[in-house]
Each structure stands twice: as C-alpha cells, then as structure tokens.
PDB file of C-alpha atoms in Angstrom:
ATOM      1  CA  MET E 164       2.542 -61.498-113.181  1.00 50.00           C
ATOM      2  CA  LEU E 165      -0.194 -62.107-110.600  1.00 42.00           C
ATOM      3  CA  LYS E 166       1.388 -65.424-109.673  1.00 48.00           C
ATOM      4  CA  HIS E 167       4.772 -63.730-109.197  1.00 49.00           C
ATOM      5  CA  LEU E 168       3.224 -60.984-107.009  1.00 44.00           C
ATOM      6  CA  ARG E 169       1.467 -63.612-104.858  1.00 48.00           C
ATOM      7  CA  HIS E 170       4.766 -65.473-104.452  1.00 49.00           C
ATOM      8  CA  CYS E 171       6.528 -62.278-103.334  1.00 46.00           C
ATOM      9  CA  LEU E 172       3.799 -61.475-100.828  1.00 42.00           C
ATOM     10  CA  LEU E 173       3.931 -64.952 -99.344  1.00 45.00           C
ATOM     11  CA  GLY E 174       7.706 -64.735 -99.138  1.00 48.00           C
ATOM     12  CA  ALA E 175       7.571 -61.373 -97.377  1.00 45.00           C
ATOM     13  CA  LEU E 176       4.951 -62.684 -94.948  1.00 43.00           C
ATOM     14  CA  ALA E 177       7.083 -65.734 -94.157  1.00 42.00           C
ATOM     15  CA  LEU E 178      10.132 -63.528 -93.643  1.00 44.00           C
ATOM     16  CA  GLY E 179       8.140 -61.246 -91.340  1.00 46.00           C
ATOM     17  CA  LEU E 180       6.899 -64.156 -89.263  1.00 40.00           C
ATOM     18  CA  SER E 181      10.408 -65.567 -89.064  1.00 40.00           C
ATOM     19  CA  THR E 182      11.800 -62.210 -87.935  1.00 40.00           C
ATOM     20  CA  THR E 183       9.061 -61.818 -85.321  1.00 41.00           C
ATOM     21  CA  THR E 184       9.742 -65.290 -83.951  1.00 42.00           C
ATOM     22  CA  ALA E 185      13.463 -64.588 -83.755  1.00 42.00           C
ATOM     23  CA  LEU E 186      12.916 -61.289 -81.944  1.00 50.00           C
ATOM     24  CA  ALA E 187      10.482 -62.932 -79.545  1.00 63.00           C
ATOM     25  CA  ASN E 188      13.178 -65.371 -78.442  1.00 85.00           C
ATOM     26  CA  GLN E 189      15.860 -62.714 -77.920  1.00 93.00           C
ATOM     27  CA  VAL E 190      16.244 -61.249 -74.423  1.00 97.00           C
ATOM     28  CA  VAL E 191      18.811 -58.926 -72.893  1.00 98.00           C
ATOM     29  CA  VAL E 192      19.531 -59.797 -69.254  1.00 98.00           C
ATOM     30  CA  GLY E 193      21.042 -57.006 -67.179  1.00 98.00           C
ATOM     31  CA  GLY E 194      22.713 -56.919 -63.790  1.00 96.00           C
ATOM     32  CA  LYS E 195      24.448 -54.610 -61.334  1.00 94.00           C
ATOM     33  CA  ASN E 196      28.126 -54.521 -60.430  1.00 91.00           C
ATOM     34  CA  PHE E 197      28.423 -56.637 -57.282  1.00 89.00           C
ATOM     35  CA  THR E 198      28.644 -60.367 -56.596  1.00 92.00           C
ATOM     36  CA  GLU E 199      24.981 -61.122 -55.910  1.00 94.00           C
ATOM     37  CA  GLN E 200      23.853 -59.348 -59.074  1.00 95.00           C
ATOM     38  CA  GLN E 201      26.582 -60.882 -61.207  1.00 96.00           C
ATOM     39  CA  LEU E 202      25.474 -64.297 -59.968  1.00 97.00           C
ATOM     40  CA  LEU E 203      21.848 -63.585 -60.796  1.00 97.00           C
ATOM     41  CA  THR E 204      22.770 -62.402 -64.282  1.00 98.00           C
ATOM     42  CA  ALA E 205      24.696 -65.630 -64.895  1.00 98.00           C
ATOM     43  CA  ILE E 206      21.989 -67.836 -63.371  1.00 98.00           C
ATOM     44  CA  THR E 207      19.217 -66.176 -65.375  1.00 98.00           C
ATOM     45  CA  SER E 208      21.183 -66.210 -68.628  1.00 98.00           C
ATOM     46  CA  GLN E 209      22.108 -69.896 -68.352  1.00 98.00           C
ATOM     47  CA  TYR E 210      18.564 -70.791 -67.341  1.00 98.00           C
ATOM     48  CA  LEU E 211      16.949 -68.968 -70.256  1.00 98.00           C
ATOM     49  CA  LYS E 212      19.491 -70.296 -72.766  1.00 97.00           C
ATOM     50  CA  ALA E 213      18.529 -73.799 -71.660  1.00 97.00           C
ATOM     51  CA  LYS E 214      14.907 -72.829 -72.380  1.00 96.00           C
ATOM     52  CA  GLY E 215      15.808 -71.921 -75.963  1.00 95.00           C
ATOM     53  CA  TYR E 216      16.200 -68.149 -75.696  1.00 97.00           C
ATOM     54  CA  SER E 217      18.920 -66.184 -77.420  1.00 97.00           C
ATOM     55  CA  VAL E 218      20.405 -64.280 -74.485  1.00 97.00           C
ATOM     56  CA  GLN E 219      22.616 -61.223 -74.418  1.00 97.00           C
ATOM     57  CA  GLU E 220      24.151 -60.255 -71.060  1.00 96.00           C
ATOM     58  CA  ARG E 221      24.761 -56.725 -69.847  1.00 96.00           C
ATOM     59  CA  ALA E 222      26.295 -57.351 -66.441  1.00 92.00           C
ATOM     60  CA  GLY E 223      28.226 -55.080 -64.106  1.00 92.00           C
ATOM     61  CA  MET E 224      26.149 -51.922 -64.562  1.00 94.00           C
ATOM     62  CA  GLY E 225      25.534 -49.177 -62.036  1.00 91.00           C
ATOM     63  CA  SER E 226      22.080 -49.212 -60.458  1.00 90.00           C
ATOM     64  CA  SER E 227      20.700 -46.004 -61.984  1.00 91.00           C
ATOM     65  CA  VAL E 228      22.282 -46.736 -65.374  1.00 95.00           C
ATOM     66  CA  LEU E 229      20.709 -50.208 -65.417  1.00 97.00           C
ATOM     67  CA  ARG E 230      17.297 -48.855 -64.504  1.00 97.00           C
ATOM     68  CA  SER E 231      17.503 -46.265 -67.295  1.00 97.00           C
ATOM     69  CA  ALA E 232      18.613 -48.935 -69.759  1.00 97.00           C
ATOM     70  CA  GLN E 233      15.544 -51.003 -68.926  1.00 98.00           C
ATOM     71  CA  GLU E 234      13.211 -48.025 -69.206  1.00 97.00           C
ATOM     72  CA  ASN E 235      14.745 -47.213 -72.605  1.00 96.00           C
ATOM     73  CA  GLY E 236      14.367 -50.779 -73.892  1.00 96.00           C
ATOM     74  CA  GLN E 237      18.088 -51.599 -73.948  1.00 97.00           C
ATOM     75  CA  VAL E 238      17.657 -54.209 -71.198  1.00 98.00           C
ATOM     76  CA  ASP E 239      14.663 -56.556 -71.085  1.00 98.00           C
ATOM     77  CA  LEU E 240      14.945 -57.906 -67.564  1.00 98.00           C
ATOM     78  CA  TYR E 241      17.025 -57.902 -64.414  1.00 98.00           C
ATOM     79  CA  TRP E 242      16.643 -58.580 -60.688  1.00 98.00           C
ATOM     80  CA  GLU E 243      15.771 -55.503 -58.655  1.00 97.00           C
ATOM     81  CA  TYR E 244      15.186 -54.886 -54.946  1.00 96.00           C
ATOM     82  CA  THR E 245      11.766 -53.610 -53.890  1.00 96.00           C
ATOM     83  CA  GLY E 246      13.211 -51.015 -51.515  1.00 92.00           C
ATOM     84  CA  THR E 247      15.511 -49.625 -54.201  1.00 92.00           C
ATOM     85  CA  SER E 248      12.615 -48.976 -56.554  1.00 95.00           C
ATOM     86  CA  LEU E 249      10.443 -47.539 -53.787  1.00 94.00           C
ATOM     87  CA  ILE E 250      13.009 -45.211 -52.242  1.00 89.00           C
ATOM     88  CA  THR E 251      15.554 -44.462 -54.977  1.00 89.00           C
ATOM     89  CA  TYR E 252      13.534 -44.517 -58.190  1.00 94.00           C
ATOM     90  CA  ASN E 253      10.050 -43.586 -57.006  1.00 94.00           C
ATOM     91  CA  LYS E 254      11.093 -41.284 -54.108  1.00 92.00           C
ATOM     92  CA  VAL E 255       8.575 -42.768 -51.649  1.00 92.00           C
ATOM     93  CA  GLU E 256       9.624 -41.921 -48.083  1.00 83.00           C
ATOM     94  CA  GLU E 257       6.673 -43.560 -46.337  1.00 87.00           C
ATOM     95  CA  ARG E 258       7.641 -46.574 -44.200  1.00 84.00           C
ATOM     96  CA  LEU E 259       5.835 -49.622 -45.585  1.00 90.00           C
ATOM     97  CA  SER E 260       5.637 -53.318 -44.768  1.00 89.00           C
ATOM     98  CA  PRO E 261       7.345 -55.766 -47.165  1.00 91.00           C
ATOM     99  CA  GLU E 262       3.970 -56.610 -48.739  1.00 94.00           C
ATOM    100  CA  GLU E 263       3.011 -52.949 -49.083  1.00 95.00           C
ATOM    101  CA  THR E 264       6.425 -52.134 -50.555  1.00 95.00           C
ATOM    102  CA  TYR E 265       6.028 -54.779 -53.252  1.00 97.00           C
ATOM    103  CA  SER E 266       2.464 -53.716 -54.086  1.00 97.00           C
ATOM    104  CA  ARG E 267       3.463 -50.056 -54.316  1.00 97.00           C
ATOM    105  CA  VAL E 268       6.442 -50.544 -56.639  1.00 97.00           C
ATOM    106  CA  LYS E 269       4.472 -53.000 -58.776  1.00 98.00           C
ATOM    107  CA  GLU E 270       1.784 -50.358 -59.232  1.00 98.00           C
ATOM    108  CA  LEU E 271       4.135 -47.414 -59.770  1.00 98.00           C
ATOM    109  CA  ASP E 272       6.450 -49.159 -62.224  1.00 98.00           C
ATOM    110  CA  ALA E 273       3.531 -50.542 -64.238  1.00 98.00           C
ATOM    111  CA  ASN E 274       2.949 -46.933 -65.305  1.00 97.00           C
ATOM    112  CA  ILE E 275       6.219 -47.010 -67.250  1.00 97.00           C
ATOM    113  CA  GLY E 276       5.808 -50.486 -68.699  1.00 97.00           C
ATOM    114  CA  LEU E 277       7.822 -52.464 -66.134  1.00 98.00           C
ATOM    115  CA  VAL E 278       6.305 -55.630 -64.660  1.00 98.00           C
ATOM    116  CA  TRP E 279       7.322 -56.943 -61.239  1.00 98.00           C
ATOM    117  CA  LEU E 280       6.974 -60.719 -61.180  1.00 98.00           C
ATOM    118  CA  ASN E 281       6.795 -62.865 -58.023  1.00 98.00           C
ATOM    119  CA  PRO E 282       9.190 -61.666 -55.323  1.00 98.00           C
ATOM    120  CA  SER E 283      11.681 -64.159 -53.964  1.00 98.00           C
ATOM    121  CA  LYS E 284      12.153 -64.722 -50.245  1.00 97.00           C
ATOM    122  CA  ALA E 285      15.641 -63.215 -50.488  1.00 96.00           C
ATOM    123  CA  ASN E 286      15.667 -59.818 -48.779  1.00 94.00           C
ATOM    124  CA  ASN E 287      19.051 -58.090 -49.076  1.00 92.00           C
ATOM    125  CA  THR E 288      18.366 -55.433 -46.474  1.00 92.00           C
ATOM    126  CA  TYR E 289      20.436 -54.061 -43.626  1.00 91.00           C
ATOM    127  CA  ALA E 290      20.503 -56.308 -40.571  1.00 95.00           C
ATOM    128  CA  LEU E 291      22.309 -56.755 -37.273  1.00 97.00           C
ATOM    129  CA  ALA E 292      24.121 -60.033 -36.679  1.00 98.00           C
ATOM    130  CA  MET E 293      25.952 -61.825 -33.866  1.00 98.00           C
ATOM    131  CA  ARG E 294      28.230 -64.848 -33.679  1.00 98.00           C
ATOM    132  CA  ARG E 295      25.782 -67.738 -33.530  1.00 98.00           C
ATOM    133  CA  ALA E 296      27.252 -69.402 -30.451  1.00 97.00           C
ATOM    134  CA  ASP E 297      27.329 -66.110 -28.570  1.00 97.00           C
ATOM    135  CA  ALA E 298      23.759 -65.208 -29.573  1.00 98.00           C
ATOM    136  CA  GLU E 299      22.456 -68.598 -28.473  1.00 97.00           C
ATOM    137  CA  GLN E 300      24.338 -68.430 -25.192  1.00 97.00           C
ATOM    138  CA  ARG E 301      22.874 -64.996 -24.455  1.00 97.00           C
ATOM    139  CA  GLY E 302      19.378 -65.981 -25.631  1.00 97.00           C
ATOM    140  CA  ILE E 303      19.274 -63.262 -28.281  1.00 98.00           C
ATOM    141  CA  GLY E 304      17.556 -64.067 -31.561  1.00 97.00           C
ATOM    142  CA  SER E 305      15.766 -60.815 -32.363  1.00 98.00           C
ATOM    143  CA  LEU E 306      16.291 -57.078 -32.119  1.00 98.00           C
ATOM    144  CA  SER E 307      13.723 -56.922 -29.309  1.00 98.00           C
ATOM    145  CA  GLU E 308      15.763 -59.456 -27.348  1.00 98.00           C
ATOM    146  CA  LEU E 309      18.919 -57.469 -28.076  1.00 98.00           C
ATOM    147  CA  ALA E 310      17.204 -54.338 -26.753  1.00 98.00           C
ATOM    148  CA  ALA E 311      16.085 -56.176 -23.611  1.00 98.00           C
ATOM    149  CA  ALA E 312      19.624 -57.438 -22.978  1.00 97.00           C
ATOM    150  CA  ILE E 313      21.117 -53.967 -23.233  1.00 97.00           C
ATOM    151  CA  ASN E 314      18.357 -52.470 -21.089  1.00 97.00           C
ATOM    152  CA  ASN E 315      19.144 -55.157 -18.490  1.00 96.00           C
ATOM    153  CA  GLY E 316      22.715 -53.914 -18.274  1.00 94.00           C
ATOM    154  CA  GLU E 317      24.592 -56.212 -20.663  1.00 95.00           C
ATOM    155  CA  GLU E 318      27.506 -54.430 -22.335  1.00 94.00           C
ATOM    156  CA  LEU E 319      27.530 -55.285 -26.019  1.00 97.00           C
ATOM    157  CA  ARG E 320      29.808 -53.656 -28.570  1.00 98.00           C
ATOM    158  CA  LEU E 321      28.472 -52.767 -32.028  1.00 98.00           C
ATOM    159  CA  ALA E 322      30.319 -52.353 -35.340  1.00 97.00           C
ATOM    160  CA  VAL E 323      28.652 -50.189 -38.008  1.00 96.00           C
ATOM    161  CA  ASN E 324      29.799 -48.280 -41.049  1.00 91.00           C
ATOM    162  CA  ALA E 325      30.072 -44.511 -40.792  1.00 86.00           C
ATOM    163  CA  GLU E 326      27.274 -43.860 -43.285  1.00 83.00           C
ATOM    164  CA  TRP E 327      24.644 -45.924 -41.467  1.00 89.00           C
ATOM    165  CA  TYR E 328      25.703 -44.502 -38.118  1.00 90.00           C
ATOM    166  CA  ALA E 329      24.700 -41.025 -39.291  1.00 85.00           C
ATOM    167  CA  ARG E 330      21.797 -41.790 -41.639  1.00 78.00           C
ATOM    168  CA  PRO E 331      18.336 -40.484 -40.742  1.00 73.00           C
ATOM    169  CA  ASP E 332      17.120 -44.095 -41.065  1.00 76.00           C
ATOM    170  CA  GLY E 333      20.201 -45.534 -39.342  1.00 88.00           C
ATOM    171  CA  LEU E 334      21.295 -46.321 -35.789  1.00 94.00           C
ATOM    172  CA  ARG E 335      19.566 -43.598 -33.813  1.00 93.00           C
ATOM    173  CA  PRO E 336      16.026 -44.182 -35.153  1.00 91.00           C
ATOM    174  CA  LEU E 337      16.571 -47.955 -34.891  1.00 95.00           C
ATOM    175  CA  GLN E 338      17.313 -47.530 -31.185  1.00 97.00           C
ATOM    176  CA  GLU E 339      14.262 -45.296 -30.808  1.00 96.00           C
ATOM    177  CA  ALA E 340      12.057 -47.870 -32.550  1.00 95.00           C
ATOM    178  CA  TYR E 341      13.186 -50.648 -30.213  1.00 97.00           C
ATOM    179  CA  GLY E 342      13.560 -48.551 -27.055  1.00 97.00           C
ATOM    180  CA  PHE E 343      17.236 -49.042 -26.201  1.00 97.00           C
ATOM    181  CA  GLU E 344      20.615 -47.377 -26.702  1.00 96.00           C
ATOM    182  CA  PHE E 345      24.150 -48.637 -27.120  1.00 96.00           C
ATOM    183  CA  ALA E 346      26.633 -46.755 -24.918  1.00 94.00           C
ATOM    184  CA  ARG E 347      28.587 -44.329 -27.088  1.00 93.00           C
ATOM    185  CA  ARG E 348      31.875 -46.044 -26.186  1.00 95.00           C
ATOM    186  CA  ASP E 349      30.466 -49.378 -27.411  1.00 96.00           C
ATOM    187  CA  VAL E 350      29.730 -48.216 -30.964  1.00 97.00           C
ATOM    188  CA  LYS E 351      32.663 -48.730 -33.335  1.00 96.00           C
ATOM    189  CA  ARG E 352      32.535 -47.046 -36.749  1.00 95.00           C
ATOM    190  CA  MET E 353      34.507 -48.617 -39.606  1.00 93.00           C
ATOM    191  CA  ASP E 354      34.401 -49.492 -43.308  1.00 88.00           C
ATOM    192  CA  THR E 355      31.514 -51.779 -44.292  1.00 81.00           C
ATOM    193  CA  GLY E 356      33.626 -54.851 -45.021  1.00 83.00           C
ATOM    194  CA  LEU E 357      35.482 -54.582 -41.725  1.00 92.00           C
ATOM    195  CA  THR E 358      32.314 -55.032 -39.644  1.00 94.00           C
ATOM    196  CA  TYR E 359      32.279 -58.723 -40.597  1.00 95.00           C
ATOM    197  CA  VAL E 360      35.934 -59.167 -39.643  1.00 94.00           C
ATOM    198  CA  ALA E 361      35.483 -57.334 -36.340  1.00 97.00           C
ATOM    199  CA  LEU E 362      32.560 -59.587 -35.395  1.00 98.00           C
ATOM    200  CA  LYS E 363      34.311 -62.773 -36.502  1.00 97.00           C
ATOM    201  CA  GLU E 364      37.435 -61.939 -34.493  1.00 97.00           C
ATOM    202  CA  GLY E 365      35.488 -60.995 -31.368  1.00 97.00           C
ATOM    203  CA  GLN E 366      36.368 -57.300 -31.416  1.00 97.00           C
ATOM    204  CA  VAL E 367      32.626 -56.560 -31.207  1.00 98.00           C
ATOM    205  CA  ASP E 368      29.510 -58.516 -30.244  1.00 98.00           C
ATOM    206  CA  VAL E 369      27.058 -57.194 -32.844  1.00 98.00           C
ATOM    207  CA  ALA E 370      27.668 -55.954 -36.404  1.00 98.00           C
ATOM    208  CA  LEU E 371      25.797 -54.259 -39.211  1.00 96.00           C
ATOM    209  CA  VAL E 372      25.543 -56.639 -42.207  1.00 95.00           C
ATOM    210  CA  PHE E 373      23.628 -57.125 -45.427  1.00 91.00           C
ATOM    211  CA  ALA E 374      21.218 -60.024 -44.974  1.00 92.00           C
ATOM    212  CA  THR E 375      22.347 -62.083 -47.991  1.00 95.00           C
ATOM    213  CA  ASP E 376      26.097 -61.510 -47.631  1.00 94.00           C
ATOM    214  CA  GLY E 377      28.087 -64.716 -48.117  1.00 93.00           C
ATOM    215  CA  ARG E 378      30.173 -64.107 -45.008  1.00 93.00           C
ATOM    216  CA  ILE E 379      27.132 -64.672 -42.771  1.00 94.00           C
ATOM    217  CA  PRO E 380      27.013 -68.457 -43.291  1.00 92.00           C
ATOM    218  CA  ALA E 381      30.765 -68.677 -43.873  1.00 93.00           C
ATOM    219  CA  PHE E 382      31.502 -67.143 -40.458  1.00 95.00           C
ATOM    220  CA  ASP E 383      28.478 -68.785 -38.763  1.00 96.00           C
ATOM    221  CA  PHE E 384      26.738 -65.523 -37.893  1.00 97.00           C
ATOM    222  CA  MET E 385      23.108 -65.282 -36.791  1.00 96.00           C
ATOM    223  CA  VAL E 386      21.020 -62.474 -38.291  1.00 96.00           C
ATOM    224  CA  LEU E 387      18.779 -61.043 -35.582  1.00 97.00           C
ATOM    225  CA  GLU E 388      15.103 -61.004 -36.499  1.00 95.00           C
ATOM    226  CA  ASP E 389      13.773 -57.510 -37.174  1.00 95.00           C
ATOM    227  CA  ASP E 390      10.528 -58.282 -35.337  1.00 94.00           C
ATOM    228  CA  ARG E 391       9.244 -54.691 -35.507  1.00 93.00           C
ATOM    229  CA  HIS E 392      10.021 -54.408 -39.233  1.00 89.00           C
ATOM    230  CA  TYR E 393      12.295 -51.402 -38.875  1.00 91.00           C
ATOM    231  CA  PHE E 394      14.536 -52.036 -41.867  1.00 89.00           C
ATOM    232  CA  PRO E 395      13.045 -51.375 -45.329  1.00 88.00           C
ATOM    233  CA  ALA E 396      12.251 -54.454 -47.418  1.00 91.00           C
ATOM    234  CA  TYR E 397      14.639 -55.193 -50.285  1.00 93.00           C
ATOM    235  CA  ALA E 398      12.986 -58.303 -51.724  1.00 96.00           C
ATOM    236  CA  LEU E 399      14.891 -59.606 -54.741  1.00 97.00           C
ATOM    237  CA  THR E 400      12.470 -59.751 -57.679  1.00 98.00           C
ATOM    238  CA  PRO E 401      12.641 -60.269 -61.458  1.00 98.00           C
ATOM    239  CA  VAL E 402      11.453 -57.146 -63.284  1.00 98.00           C
ATOM    240  CA  VAL E 403      10.646 -57.402 -66.988  1.00 98.00           C
ATOM    241  CA  ARG E 404       9.571 -54.978 -69.683  1.00 98.00           C
ATOM    242  CA  GLU E 405       5.885 -55.378 -70.535  1.00 97.00           C
ATOM    243  CA  GLU E 406       6.710 -55.578 -74.250  1.00 97.00           C
ATOM    244  CA  THR E 407       9.154 -58.425 -73.588  1.00 97.00           C
ATOM    245  CA  LEU E 408       6.521 -60.433 -71.722  1.00 97.00           C
ATOM    246  CA  ALA E 409       4.011 -59.855 -74.497  1.00 96.00           C
ATOM    247  CA  ALA E 410       6.489 -61.259 -77.027  1.00 96.00           C
ATOM    248  CA  ASN E 411       7.422 -64.188 -74.770  1.00 96.00           C
ATOM    249  CA  PRO E 412       4.254 -65.482 -73.048  1.00 92.00           C
ATOM    250  CA  GLU E 413       6.035 -68.242 -71.105  1.00 96.00           C
ATOM    251  CA  LEU E 414       8.754 -65.995 -69.674  1.00 98.00           C
ATOM    252  CA  ALA E 415       6.811 -64.897 -66.583  1.00 98.00           C
ATOM    253  CA  ASP E 416       6.157 -68.449 -65.386  1.00 98.00           C
ATOM    254  CA  GLN E 417       9.753 -69.428 -66.104  1.00 98.00           C
ATOM    255  CA  LEU E 418      11.197 -66.549 -64.086  1.00 98.00           C
ATOM    256  CA  ASN E 419       8.689 -67.069 -61.279  1.00 98.00           C
ATOM    257  CA  ARG E 420       9.887 -70.653 -60.997  1.00 98.00           C
ATOM    258  CA  LEU E 421      13.446 -69.368 -60.638  1.00 98.00           C
ATOM    259  CA  SER E 422      12.405 -66.718 -58.097  1.00 98.00           C
ATOM    260  CA  ALA E 423      10.758 -69.382 -55.933  1.00 98.00           C
ATOM    261  CA  GLN E 424      14.149 -71.058 -55.448  1.00 97.00           C
ATOM    262  CA  LEU E 425      15.758 -68.042 -53.744  1.00 98.00           C
ATOM    263  CA  ASP E 426      15.805 -66.998 -50.101  1.00 96.00           C
ATOM    264  CA  ASP E 427      18.338 -65.350 -47.766  1.00 93.00           C
ATOM    265  CA  GLN E 428      20.110 -68.611 -46.968  1.00 92.00           C
ATOM    266  CA  VAL E 429      20.371 -69.683 -50.610  1.00 96.00           C
ATOM    267  CA  MET E 430      21.709 -66.313 -51.782  1.00 96.00           C
ATOM    268  CA  ALA E 431      24.161 -66.064 -48.894  1.00 94.00           C
ATOM    269  CA  GLY E 432      25.443 -69.540 -49.735  1.00 94.00           C
ATOM    270  CA  LEU E 433      25.873 -68.667 -53.411  1.00 96.00           C
ATOM    271  CA  ASN E 434      27.598 -65.391 -52.554  1.00 95.00           C
ATOM    272  CA  ALA E 435      29.952 -67.257 -50.211  1.00 94.00           C
ATOM    273  CA  ARG E 436      30.963 -69.675 -52.968  1.00 95.00           C
ATOM    274  CA  VAL E 437      32.218 -66.680 -54.943  1.00 94.00           C
ATOM    275  CA  ASP E 438      33.485 -64.270 -52.274  1.00 90.00           C
ATOM    276  CA  VAL E 439      34.841 -66.736 -49.719  1.00 90.00           C
ATOM    277  CA  GLU E 440      35.653 -69.913 -51.669  1.00 94.00           C
ATOM    278  CA  ARG E 441      36.688 -68.008 -54.826  1.00 95.00           C
ATOM    279  CA  VAL E 442      34.734 -70.226 -57.220  1.00 97.00           C
ATOM    280  CA  ALA E 443      34.007 -68.720 -60.656  1.00 97.00           C
ATOM    281  CA  ILE E 444      30.584 -67.105 -60.993  1.00 97.00           C
ATOM    282  CA  GLU E 445      29.630 -69.082 -64.104  1.00 97.00           C
ATOM    283  CA  ALA E 446      30.480 -72.361 -62.364  1.00 98.00           C
ATOM    284  CA  VAL E 447      28.466 -71.463 -59.245  1.00 98.00           C
ATOM    285  CA  ALA E 448      25.491 -70.499 -61.424  1.00 98.00           C
ATOM    286  CA  GLU E 449      25.616 -73.750 -63.409  1.00 98.00           C
ATOM    287  CA  GLN E 450      25.885 -75.919 -60.295  1.00 98.00           C
ATOM    288  CA  PHE E 451      22.930 -74.145 -58.661  1.00 98.00           C
ATOM    289  CA  LEU E 452      20.724 -74.635 -61.729  1.00 98.00           C
ATOM    290  CA  LYS E 453      21.623 -78.311 -62.014  1.00 98.00           C
ATOM    291  CA  GLU E 454      21.084 -78.978 -58.295  1.00 97.00           C
ATOM    292  CA  ARG E 455      17.626 -77.409 -58.552  1.00 96.00           C
ATOM    293  CA  ASP E 456      16.757 -79.324 -61.728  1.00 95.00           C
ATOM    294  CA  LEU E 457      16.306 -76.065 -63.597  1.00 96.00           C
ATOM    295  CA  ILE E 458      18.588 -77.070 -66.483  1.00 93.00           C
TER     296      ILE E 458
END
C-alpha cells in the first residue's frame, strides 16, 4: 500500500513538472491590425518557434483591445510604441524626450505587471518628408533648415491630413516650436495615404508621413530631422507580461536580440516589401530572420 502511494505521488509530481515545462514554453504573440504590426507578429512568432517555443498568434487586433488582452493574460507579448503607452494608456500629457518617454512607460506599466524590454531604434512617429533630390538641392535636411528656408522667402507647399492639421499637437504648434509658418494657400489637406502620392508626383514639396512607412524608401523620400524633438517618441519595443518572463528566463535576451536589429530604415524596407512589392508577410518575415542569422 505504501509502495503504491509513493508511486502515485511520484507520478503526480512528474506530471506536474511536465505540465509546468509545457506551459513555460507556450507563448501567445499579439499584434495590431496594420502592416508593420502584422510583420512584427510574424517575425516574432517564427523567431520564437525556431527557439523551441510553442507559439500562438493573435494578430490583427485593435490597439486598445490588444492592450486589454495583455493586461488580462490572454496575450503574453507584443510590440508596442512608447508614445502610445504614455499618451493613450497612461494619459500623460507632459512632453518628454525619447529617453524620458521610455523610462516613464517602463515605470508606469511595471505597476500592472508589464515589462518593457530594450527599445529598438525604430520610431514610428509623425515626420515631415521631402523628395530626396529636392531636399538635397535646397540644402534642407532638418525641420530647422526647413523653417529657415521658408523664413527666407522660399515658397514650399505642404500636404497634411485633416486630423493633424487641426490637432492641438499638430501643424500650428509645430510651426510655433520652430518659428516659421507655411502660407495658408500652401497647405493642402487630404487623406493620409494621399500625402505620399502628392509628394511623389510633385504636387507638393513637403508631406506629413509616418517615419517607418514603406513608401519613404520606395519613393526615395528624405525624412527631415526633428532637431528640436517636437514629435512624441514612438519607439517600437517588445512588451512582455512579467509572469511570462518568469516562466521563460531566456525570453528577454532573445527578444532584446531581435529588437536590436530594427531601426527606421529596416522597418520601412520591410513595410515596403509588403505594401509596395506585394510580397506575402510570412515570406518577408522569414527572409528577414534568415538574412540576420536569427533562424
């Protein structure tokens, strides 16, 4: 009887250890519902599968829904933008540097069990861009140089979307921060996607863009340096549940290695493969991982 009881206990212990090990290797990777996020979901999933994890994907989610899913334990990790957490989730209105933004969201989200790992150098923030050849000819590489050109009498036309034109952190305060003003007749309001087309076709000289959009390299645009740090930082960063990291001690280093491979140019190139060249997301993800010796 005692021998049988001991056997049962050992069996239950072995089963428990086996179950714990299995759970430790299971991760749910989430992602939002646009190209860049779908790419990151695919890249992360393929990368972790190659590391031996059992991965479930939950791609194509709305931003607030995805955040709630992570807080509730339905999603273990996904790539978030520092500015989104600061402004949208934590309601911080104070203007902070990129480093301060990261430190603040890391501290605030730690209170609810979310860990911000190493930020990548990809910053998907608003930006102003010009056709590269035109920018180089005019000697404009930064927003300060753009302001100087306009203040010196150059007539430059700007394409923006209607929302940013009217936002309290949009065009007007940008002009105040840099000390210049586009003539009213030179500001063209249009749908977001059309700003890229208008700039490419020469209908305008400057356009509002997102810094990691694939059309920037595809159309040979130059993003003007925000040398006074007007635009909020949206550094792309892996965010993981604390419980998930505790169960998978190597996960942080693995994701940090992946994060170190990403910057604006890399993400814009990957986005272009999908949005401009129409290559399948899974194929773009696999090629990236292989080229970087990550799988």
